[in-house]
Short mmCIF file of C-alpha atoms and ligand atoms in Angstrom, two decimals:
data_model
loop_
_atom_site.label_atom_id
_atom_site.label_comp_id
_atom_site.label_asym_id
_atom_site.label_seq_id
_atom_site.Cartn_x
_atom_site.Cartn_y
_atom_site.Cartn_z
CA MET A 1 -0.42 -0.10 0.25
CA PRO A 2 1.88 3.28 -0.65
CA ASP A 3 2.44 5.82 2.68
CA SER A 4 0.01 8.52 0.51
CA GLU A 5 -3.33 5.72 0.74
CA TYR A 6 -2.06 4.90 4.30
CA VAL A 7 -2.51 7.78 5.39
CA VAL A 8 -6.20 9.00 3.27
CA LEU A 9 -7.68 6.26 5.49
CA LEU A 10 -5.70 7.09 9.28
CA LEU A 11 -6.75 10.88 8.11
CA PRO A 12 -10.76 10.16 9.72
CA SER A 13 -9.14 9.48 12.92
CA ILE A 14 -6.62 11.62 12.89
CA LEU A 15 -9.29 14.05 12.60
CA THR A 16 -11.70 12.29 15.28
CA LEU A 17 -8.37 12.20 18.06
CA PHE A 18 -8.23 15.84 16.33
CA LEU A 19 -11.74 16.54 17.41
CA PHE A 20 -11.61 14.56 20.56
CA PHE A 21 -9.03 16.89 22.04
CA ILE A 22 -10.61 20.23 20.89
CA LEU A 23 -13.55 19.24 22.91
CA ILE A 24 -11.55 17.86 25.55
CA LYS A 25 -9.78 21.46 26.15
CA ARG A 26 -12.71 22.71 26.07
CA LYS A 27 -14.58 21.30 28.33
CA ARG A 28 -11.56 21.54 30.25
CA THR A 29 -11.28 25.99 29.48
CA ARG A 30 -15.41 26.01 30.39
CA PHE A 31 -15.39 25.47 34.01
CA ASN A 32 -15.62 28.91 35.48
CA LEU A 33 -13.68 28.73 39.12
CA PRO A 34 -13.80 31.04 41.73
CA PRO A 35 -10.57 32.44 41.80
CA GLY A 36 -7.59 31.98 44.15
CA ASN A 37 -4.58 29.88 44.89
CA MET A 38 -3.49 26.42 44.40
CA GLY A 39 -0.54 27.01 46.65
CA TRP A 40 2.15 24.73 47.12
CA PRO A 41 2.26 20.61 45.48
CA LEU A 42 0.65 18.96 47.51
CA ILE A 43 0.09 20.61 50.75
CA GLY A 44 -1.16 23.04 48.64
CA GLU A 45 -2.77 25.93 51.09
CA THR A 46 -3.68 23.25 54.14
CA ILE A 47 -0.95 24.08 56.43
CA GLY A 48 -2.13 27.78 56.71
CA TYR A 49 -5.83 26.55 56.75
CA LEU A 50 -5.20 24.16 59.56
CA LYS A 51 -3.38 27.65 60.99
CA PRO A 52 -5.24 27.30 65.10
CA TYR A 53 -7.65 30.81 65.89
CA SER A 54 -9.79 32.21 68.39
CA ALA A 55 -13.71 30.24 68.24
CA THR A 56 -15.23 34.02 67.86
CA SER A 57 -12.76 34.96 64.38
CA ILE A 58 -12.69 33.07 61.14
CA GLY A 59 -8.87 33.32 61.63
CA GLU A 60 -6.27 35.14 59.53
CA PHE A 61 -6.20 32.52 56.46
CA MET A 62 -10.18 33.55 56.04
CA GLN A 63 -9.56 36.82 56.15
CA GLN A 64 -6.49 37.07 53.79
CA ARG A 65 -8.73 35.57 50.84
CA ILE A 66 -12.08 36.23 51.27
CA SER A 67 -10.75 40.15 50.86
CA ARG A 68 -8.14 39.07 48.48
CA TYR A 69 -10.65 36.69 45.91
CA GLY A 70 -14.16 37.40 47.44
CA LYS A 71 -16.33 34.83 49.46
CA ILE A 72 -16.09 31.99 47.87
CA TYR A 73 -12.39 30.91 45.80
CA LYS A 74 -10.80 27.40 44.56
CA SER A 75 -7.32 26.02 46.86
CA ASN A 76 -5.31 23.28 47.95
CA LEU A 77 -6.37 20.91 50.93
CA PHE A 78 -5.96 18.52 52.71
CA GLY A 79 -4.14 16.67 49.52
CA GLU A 80 -7.86 18.04 47.12
CA ARG A 81 -8.72 20.44 45.40
CA THR A 82 -10.57 22.25 46.90
CA VAL A 83 -13.19 25.42 46.66
CA VAL A 84 -13.67 26.99 50.15
CA SER A 85 -17.18 29.22 50.47
CA ALA A 86 -17.68 31.61 53.23
CA ASP A 87 -21.22 32.23 51.23
CA ALA A 88 -24.49 31.41 53.03
CA GLY A 89 -26.05 31.01 50.13
CA LEU A 90 -23.67 28.44 48.61
CA ASN A 91 -23.15 26.77 51.61
CA LYS A 92 -27.13 26.39 52.18
CA PHE A 93 -27.34 24.89 48.45
CA ILE A 94 -24.46 22.35 49.82
CA LEU A 95 -26.57 21.16 52.53
CA GLN A 96 -29.91 21.23 50.80
CA ASN A 97 -28.18 19.35 47.64
CA GLU A 98 -26.96 16.73 50.26
CA GLY A 99 -26.63 12.61 48.27
CA ARG A 100 -27.80 14.60 44.99
CA LEU A 101 -24.91 17.36 44.05
CA PHE A 102 -22.56 16.92 47.26
CA GLU A 103 -21.66 14.20 49.71
CA CYS A 104 -19.63 13.29 52.64
CA SER A 105 -16.36 13.48 52.75
CA TYR A 106 -13.75 13.52 55.64
CA PRO A 107 -10.26 12.66 55.26
CA ARG A 108 -8.73 9.48 55.70
CA SER A 109 -7.49 9.23 58.45
CA ILE A 110 -11.04 10.06 60.05
CA GLY A 111 -12.19 6.73 58.71
CA GLY A 112 -8.83 5.11 59.92
CA ILE A 113 -9.62 6.18 63.02
CA LEU A 114 -13.49 6.51 63.90
CA GLY A 115 -14.13 3.06 61.41
CA LYS A 116 -15.22 3.08 58.15
CA TRP A 117 -18.28 2.42 59.04
CA SER A 118 -19.13 5.66 60.83
CA MET A 119 -21.36 7.96 60.47
CA LEU A 120 -18.44 11.33 58.59
CA VAL A 121 -17.24 8.31 56.30
CA LEU A 122 -20.49 6.51 55.01
CA VAL A 123 -22.12 8.46 52.12
CA GLY A 124 -25.06 7.02 49.97
CA ASP A 125 -27.63 4.18 51.53
CA MET A 126 -25.85 2.66 54.19
CA HIS A 127 -25.11 6.93 55.39
CA ARG A 128 -28.86 7.34 55.21
CA ASP A 129 -29.90 3.68 56.54
CA MET A 130 -27.44 4.26 60.24
CA ARG A 131 -28.73 7.91 60.07
CA THR A 132 -32.72 7.45 60.62
CA ILE A 133 -31.55 4.12 62.85
CA SER A 134 -30.17 7.02 65.36
CA LEU A 135 -33.11 9.78 64.65
CA ASN A 136 -35.39 6.86 65.91
CA PHE A 137 -34.09 5.92 68.81
CA LEU A 138 -33.87 9.95 70.02
CA SER A 139 -37.29 10.86 68.34
CA HIS A 140 -38.69 7.43 69.77
CA ALA A 141 -40.87 9.92 72.17
CA ARG A 142 -38.24 9.28 73.82
CA LEU A 143 -36.47 13.54 73.88
CA ARG A 144 -39.41 14.57 76.02
CA THR A 145 -39.58 11.64 78.35
CA HIS A 146 -36.67 9.02 79.26
CA LEU A 147 -33.91 11.67 77.29
CA LEU A 148 -34.60 15.30 79.66
CA ARG A 149 -35.18 13.47 83.27
CA GLU A 150 -31.54 12.42 82.60
CA VAL A 151 -30.19 15.30 81.28
CA GLU A 152 -31.79 16.47 84.83
CA LYS A 153 -30.31 13.46 86.26
CA HIS A 154 -27.28 14.41 85.09
CA THR A 155 -27.23 17.84 85.78
CA LEU A 156 -27.27 17.29 89.32
CA LEU A 157 -25.12 14.87 89.75
CA VAL A 158 -22.27 16.85 88.16
CA LEU A 159 -23.63 20.28 89.38
CA ASN A 160 -24.14 18.77 93.52
CA SER A 161 -20.22 17.54 93.07
CA TRP A 162 -19.70 21.21 92.70
CA LYS A 163 -17.29 22.85 96.07
CA GLU A 164 -18.18 25.73 97.20
CA ASP A 165 -15.02 27.69 96.63
CA CYS A 166 -13.02 25.63 94.71
CA VAL A 167 -11.64 26.92 91.01
CA PHE A 168 -11.84 24.06 88.28
CA PRO A 169 -12.22 24.34 84.15
CA ALA A 170 -15.30 24.27 83.50
CA GLN A 171 -14.74 21.78 79.68
CA ASP A 172 -14.02 19.07 82.56
CA GLU A 173 -17.93 18.93 84.55
CA ALA A 174 -18.89 20.01 80.83
CA LYS A 175 -16.64 16.67 79.37
CA LYS A 176 -17.54 14.30 82.24
CA PHE A 177 -21.55 15.19 82.46
CA THR A 178 -22.16 14.46 78.29
CA PHE A 179 -19.45 11.66 78.74
CA ASN A 180 -22.02 9.82 81.57
CA LEU A 181 -25.28 10.98 79.74
CA MET A 182 -23.62 9.19 76.07
CA ALA A 183 -22.95 6.18 78.20
CA THR A 184 -26.02 6.24 79.42
CA HIS A 185 -27.90 6.60 76.45
CA ILE A 186 -26.31 3.79 74.34
CA MET A 187 -25.04 1.76 76.95
CA SER A 188 -27.16 2.36 79.94
CA MET A 189 -23.44 2.75 82.31
CA ASP A 190 -23.85 4.41 85.77
CA PRO A 191 -22.22 7.35 86.27
CA GLY A 192 -19.28 7.16 88.99
CA HIS A 193 -19.12 3.26 88.17
CA PRO A 194 -15.59 2.30 87.60
CA GLU A 195 -16.20 0.06 84.33
CA THR A 196 -17.69 3.92 83.04
CA GLU A 197 -14.60 5.31 84.16
CA GLN A 198 -12.30 2.93 82.71
CA LEU A 199 -14.19 3.62 79.48
CA LYS A 200 -14.16 7.40 80.33
CA LYS A 201 -9.26 7.16 80.71
CA GLU A 202 -9.39 5.14 77.02
CA TYR A 203 -11.93 7.20 75.26
CA VAL A 204 -9.42 10.28 76.40
CA THR A 205 -6.53 8.75 74.75
CA PHE A 206 -8.76 7.96 71.97
CA MET A 207 -10.04 11.73 71.03
CA LYS A 208 -6.39 12.95 71.40
CA GLY A 209 -5.52 11.34 68.63
CA VAL A 210 -8.80 12.25 66.51
CA VAL A 211 -6.81 15.92 66.69
CA SER A 212 -3.44 14.52 65.78
CA ALA A 213 -1.37 14.09 63.35
CA PRO A 214 -2.73 10.61 61.55
CA LEU A 215 0.73 9.24 62.14
CA ASN A 216 1.19 5.64 62.59
CA LEU A 217 4.53 5.61 64.84
CA PRO A 218 4.48 4.56 68.38
CA GLY A 219 4.31 7.21 70.39
CA THR A 220 2.81 9.42 68.72
CA ALA A 221 -0.74 10.19 70.35
CA TYR A 222 -2.58 8.96 67.33
CA ARG A 223 -0.51 5.29 67.75
CA LYS A 224 -2.06 5.20 70.58
CA ALA A 225 -6.01 6.26 70.31
CA LEU A 226 -5.52 3.49 68.27
CA GLN A 227 -5.28 0.99 70.60
CA SER A 228 -7.59 2.86 72.93
CA ARG A 229 -10.47 2.25 69.68
CA SER A 230 -9.43 -0.92 70.10
CA THR A 231 -10.13 -1.49 73.83
CA ILE A 232 -13.16 0.62 73.72
CA LEU A 233 -15.51 -1.75 70.77
CA LYS A 234 -13.89 -4.71 72.31
CA PHE A 235 -15.83 -2.81 75.70
CA ILE A 236 -18.73 -2.49 73.60
CA GLU A 237 -18.39 -6.08 72.44
CA GLY A 238 -18.65 -7.23 75.73
CA LYS A 239 -21.57 -4.64 76.45
CA MET A 240 -23.67 -6.93 72.98
CA GLU A 241 -22.61 -10.33 73.91
CA GLU A 242 -24.59 -9.93 76.91
CA LYS A 243 -27.10 -7.72 76.23
CA ILE A 244 -27.95 -11.09 73.58
CA ARG A 245 -27.28 -12.98 76.49
CA LYS A 246 -30.29 -11.39 78.33
CA MET A 247 -32.55 -10.58 75.06
CA LYS A 248 -31.89 -14.52 74.61
CA GLU A 249 -33.33 -15.65 78.46
CA GLY A 250 -35.98 -12.79 77.70
CA ARG A 251 -34.54 -11.05 80.64
CA GLU A 252 -34.48 -7.69 79.29
CA ASN A 253 -36.63 -5.39 77.41
CA LEU A 254 -34.33 -3.98 75.24
CA GLU A 255 -37.28 -2.01 73.15
CA GLU A 256 -36.99 0.58 75.37
CA ASP A 257 -33.14 0.21 76.67
CA ASP A 258 -30.57 2.18 75.34
CA LEU A 259 -28.79 2.73 71.78
CA LEU A 260 -26.71 -1.16 71.62
CA GLY A 261 -30.28 -2.81 72.18
CA TRP A 262 -32.66 -0.43 69.65
CA VAL A 263 -30.02 -1.37 67.54
CA LEU A 264 -30.16 -4.66 68.17
CA LYS A 265 -33.72 -4.84 68.07
CA HIS A 266 -34.35 -3.18 65.19
CA SER A 267 -31.61 -3.24 62.72
CA ASN A 268 -29.02 -5.51 59.89
CA LEU A 269 -26.46 -4.53 61.17
CA SER A 270 -23.20 -6.57 61.58
CA THR A 271 -21.42 -6.29 64.41
CA GLU A 272 -18.81 -4.35 62.90
CA GLN A 273 -21.19 -1.26 61.81
CA ILE A 274 -22.58 -1.45 65.16
CA LEU A 275 -19.05 -0.99 66.27
CA ASP A 276 -18.47 1.97 65.44
CA LEU A 277 -21.32 3.61 64.63
CA ILE A 278 -21.81 3.58 68.73
CA LEU A 279 -18.22 4.87 68.41
CA SER A 280 -18.97 7.18 66.34
CA LEU A 281 -21.83 8.63 68.08
CA LEU A 282 -20.40 8.15 71.91
CA PHE A 283 -17.72 10.78 69.81
CA ALA A 284 -20.07 12.71 68.13
CA GLY A 285 -22.77 13.62 70.66
CA HIS A 286 -19.79 14.25 73.50
CA GLU A 287 -17.60 16.56 71.70
CA THR A 288 -19.87 18.86 70.16
CA SER A 289 -22.37 19.19 73.22
CA SER A 290 -19.78 19.83 76.04
CA VAL A 291 -17.33 22.21 74.77
CA ALA A 292 -20.97 24.65 73.31
CA ILE A 293 -21.97 23.82 77.36
CA ALA A 294 -18.55 25.49 78.08
CA LEU A 295 -18.76 27.76 76.38
CA ALA A 296 -21.87 29.35 76.78
CA ILE A 297 -20.38 29.53 80.71
CA TYR A 298 -17.21 31.41 79.23
CA PHE A 299 -19.63 34.12 77.73
CA LEU A 300 -22.10 34.43 79.06
CA PRO A 301 -19.50 35.63 83.01
CA GLY A 302 -18.92 38.87 80.27
CA CYS A 303 -23.33 39.49 79.75
CA PRO A 304 -24.72 39.90 83.21
CA THR A 305 -28.06 41.64 82.15
CA ALA A 306 -28.13 38.30 80.62
CA VAL A 307 -27.37 36.25 83.42
CA GLN A 308 -29.58 38.13 85.34
CA GLN A 309 -32.60 37.37 82.46
CA LEU A 310 -32.44 33.66 82.78
CA ARG A 311 -32.16 33.49 86.44
CA VAL A 312 -35.78 34.94 86.17
CA GLU A 313 -36.79 32.56 83.13
CA HIS A 314 -36.19 29.79 85.46
CA LEU A 315 -37.65 30.89 88.88
CA GLU A 316 -40.67 31.55 87.09
CA ILE A 317 -40.80 27.97 85.82
CA ALA A 318 -39.45 26.64 89.00
CA ARG A 319 -41.69 28.89 91.67
CA ALA A 320 -44.62 28.09 88.57
CA LYS A 321 -43.79 24.13 89.33
CA LYS A 322 -43.46 24.53 93.13
CA GLN A 323 -46.92 25.34 93.46
CA LEU A 324 -48.05 22.60 91.37
CA GLY A 325 -46.10 20.34 93.86
CA GLU A 326 -44.10 19.38 90.40
CA MET A 327 -40.86 18.15 90.95
CA GLU A 328 -39.29 16.38 87.59
CA LEU A 329 -38.84 19.60 85.00
CA ASN A 330 -40.92 17.89 81.76
CA TRP A 331 -41.16 19.41 78.08
CA GLU A 332 -43.51 21.93 78.91
CA ASP A 333 -40.58 23.60 80.90
CA TYR A 334 -37.73 23.29 78.56
CA LYS A 335 -41.07 25.18 75.58
CA LYS A 336 -40.89 27.59 77.81
CA MET A 337 -37.57 28.40 78.95
CA GLU A 338 -37.70 30.85 75.33
CA PHE A 339 -34.75 33.91 76.32
CA THR A 340 -32.75 30.26 77.11
CA GLN A 341 -32.85 29.05 73.99
CA CYS A 342 -32.47 32.60 72.83
CA VAL A 343 -28.93 32.20 74.78
CA ILE A 344 -27.63 28.44 73.10
CA ASN A 345 -28.07 30.12 69.57
CA GLU A 346 -26.41 32.63 70.27
CA THR A 347 -23.59 30.31 71.87
CA LEU A 348 -23.71 28.21 68.76
CA ARG A 349 -23.74 30.90 66.72
CA LEU A 350 -20.96 32.53 68.71
CA GLY A 351 -19.13 29.57 69.58
CA ASN A 352 -18.73 27.99 65.93
CA VAL A 353 -18.17 25.04 67.77
CA VAL A 354 -18.31 22.41 64.00
CA ARG A 355 -16.22 25.71 61.38
CA PHE A 356 -17.05 23.39 58.22
CA LEU A 357 -17.93 19.94 56.89
CA HIS A 358 -16.37 18.18 54.10
CA ARG A 359 -18.03 17.74 51.25
CA LYS A 360 -16.86 16.68 47.95
CA ALA A 361 -19.12 17.61 44.79
CA LEU A 362 -21.13 14.85 42.59
CA LYS A 363 -21.28 16.74 39.91
CA ASP A 364 -20.60 19.97 38.02
CA VAL A 365 -22.21 22.22 40.09
CA ARG A 366 -22.70 25.81 38.67
CA TYR A 367 -23.26 28.04 41.39
CA LYS A 368 -23.00 32.60 41.15
CA GLY A 369 -21.50 31.53 37.50
CA TYR A 370 -19.00 29.85 39.29
CA ASP A 371 -18.47 26.67 38.71
CA ILE A 372 -17.22 23.13 40.63
CA PRO A 373 -16.25 20.40 39.15
CA CYS A 374 -17.78 16.75 39.71
CA GLY A 375 -15.55 15.23 42.10
CA TRP A 376 -13.93 18.82 44.00
CA LYS A 377 -13.57 18.98 47.61
CA VAL A 378 -16.25 21.71 49.17
CA LEU A 379 -15.61 23.36 52.46
CA PRO A 380 -18.82 25.08 53.50
CA VAL A 381 -17.72 27.68 56.07
CA ILE A 382 -20.04 27.75 59.23
CA ALA A 383 -18.22 30.24 60.99
CA ALA A 384 -17.91 32.45 58.80
CA VAL A 385 -21.55 32.90 57.90
CA HIS A 386 -21.50 33.21 61.56
CA LEU A 387 -18.77 35.98 61.86
CA ASP A 388 -20.43 37.29 58.35
CA SER A 389 -21.59 41.22 59.47
CA CYS A 390 -23.45 41.60 56.59
CA LEU A 391 -25.53 38.72 57.95
CA PHE A 392 -25.20 39.52 61.76
CA ASP A 393 -25.21 43.00 63.10
CA GLN A 394 -21.56 43.93 65.26
CA PRO A 395 -21.49 39.49 64.36
CA GLN A 396 -18.30 39.84 67.20
CA LEU A 397 -20.72 40.64 70.39
CA PHE A 398 -22.47 37.81 72.14
CA ASN A 399 -25.93 39.03 71.78
CA PRO A 400 -28.95 36.82 72.45
CA TRP A 401 -30.94 39.17 71.69
CA ARG A 402 -31.07 39.30 68.84
CA TRP A 403 -32.48 35.30 68.34
CA GLN A 404 -35.50 37.60 70.32
CA ASN A 405 -38.20 37.66 68.36
CA HIS A 406 -36.55 35.87 64.31
CA ILE A 407 -35.74 39.80 64.05
CA ILE A 408 -32.36 39.11 62.66
CA THR A 409 -31.18 37.29 58.63
CA LYS A 410 -35.05 36.38 58.27
CA HIS A 411 -34.09 38.52 55.66
CA LYS A 412 -30.99 39.10 54.64
CA ILE A 413 -29.69 35.65 54.02
CA PRO A 414 -30.71 34.73 50.48
CA SER A 415 -33.38 32.33 49.00
CA LEU A 416 -32.76 29.54 46.39
C1 NAG B 501 -34.27 -7.15 58.61
O1 NAG B 501 -33.91 -7.85 56.96
C2 NAG B 501 -34.57 -9.15 57.43
C3 NAG B 501 -35.09 -9.81 56.48
O2 NAG B 501 -34.19 -9.97 55.51
C4 NAG B 501 -36.43 -7.99 57.30
O3 NAG B 501 -37.24 -9.55 56.92
C5 NAG B 501 -36.19 -6.86 58.11
O4 NAG B 501 -37.15 -6.61 57.31
C6 NAG B 501 -35.33 -6.02 58.47
N1 NAG B 501 -35.16 -5.72 59.20
C7 NAG B 501 -35.13 -4.14 59.72
C8 NAG B 501 -35.01 -3.18 60.34
O5 NAG B 501 -34.20 -3.82 58.64
C1 NAG B 502 -32.16 29.25 67.15
O1 NAG B 502 -32.20 29.02 65.82
C2 NAG B 502 -32.74 27.76 65.46
C3 NAG B 502 -32.15 27.25 63.82
O2 NAG B 502 -31.54 28.43 63.69
C4 NAG B 502 -33.65 28.26 64.88
O3 NAG B 502 -35.27 27.59 64.23
C5 NAG B 502 -34.19 28.43 65.94
O4 NAG B 502 -35.51 29.84 65.72
C6 NAG B 502 -33.43 29.92 67.04
N1 NAG B 502 -34.68 29.92 68.11
C7 NAG B 502 -34.99 31.41 68.39
C8 NAG B 502 -35.19 31.52 70.08
O5 NAG B 502 -34.37 31.90 67.84
#
């Protein structure tokens, strides 16, 4: 075959390839990515992003980037191409499209320590199922009766242990409270029992590793945490076997028991799945709530009027109950604490217990003219919205009254 003929024969393929490259190129440049800096290879801008800063601020990194690029910018964080959002509208959009356009995507090291069945790691149907199991356990009228009673009991337990004229870290006391509460609800463990104290000790070691760099080397916090993790899992498994034994003997009314019993009865999860679920709920419930409580104790002394108003609200309810001859707090009492609710909301806003979330785009997404390509990480920074002066008047100020009558943000957060 002469050379020329050869070329003619190949021509269509060459043309197709050529077109193909043009299209790919087009596709690549078609994206209108947000502005931003990808930083160094591999580590990107992760170190700057993770530099510690006060909970009531957004930190230097965010501040600089927002003023340079705006509230939506791109970066390279945790080893991945990322779009960071400090935009209230985009954050809302991300959370409303969970499972459709975006899904959870935590760094792999989280799965190593919390377990591959942890809700932080799972996505899709399995995530939904785990979530449903936990929510069903809570909403099962349990919240109103059982949980409220337990909260009161555990609060009194901690308060009564305080000695007069004694100084102690509020955060430790808050942790004691939430740990006891979670241990009761998850595995029916009594506070102060040697077994509970032992678990608490392991749990503290475990927590140190969760928040440390994931280096599995001798002597690191991470390695110790992995050891604590297996001790805790063995412990939970022991509790599980005990429960199954009792169930077989017909001695335990599992349905009304604790989360462990609930999961055994109402789900088909494997042992491994149950262990990871229990461990991650213990972690999630304990960490967030205890920090929020400690922050309320930190913010309130700076605002004596709020303390006064809280006291009035609580004493009023106590007086009314006394007249009725009631002792325990009930759901109606809780509903009456309107100002208390404002204090809680303001603490969560200013305290920013969870500052940002890890998500990943499941499809190419376009928002306000910017593109987020499929597979990119997305970090909705909730804290930046909470501290945005366009949305909250004097955002650095602890002002529970801003939540009264819902006057705030109502007309300002852009609707989608
Ligand atoms: C568990 O599996 C059984 C049989 O496969 C099924 O009938 C039951 O509905 C499942 N239960 C739950 C809670 O998924
Ligand atoms: C507190 O915040 C929640 C969630 O944003 C809101 O639904 C609730 O109405 C707020 N409560 C008060 C008293 O403002």
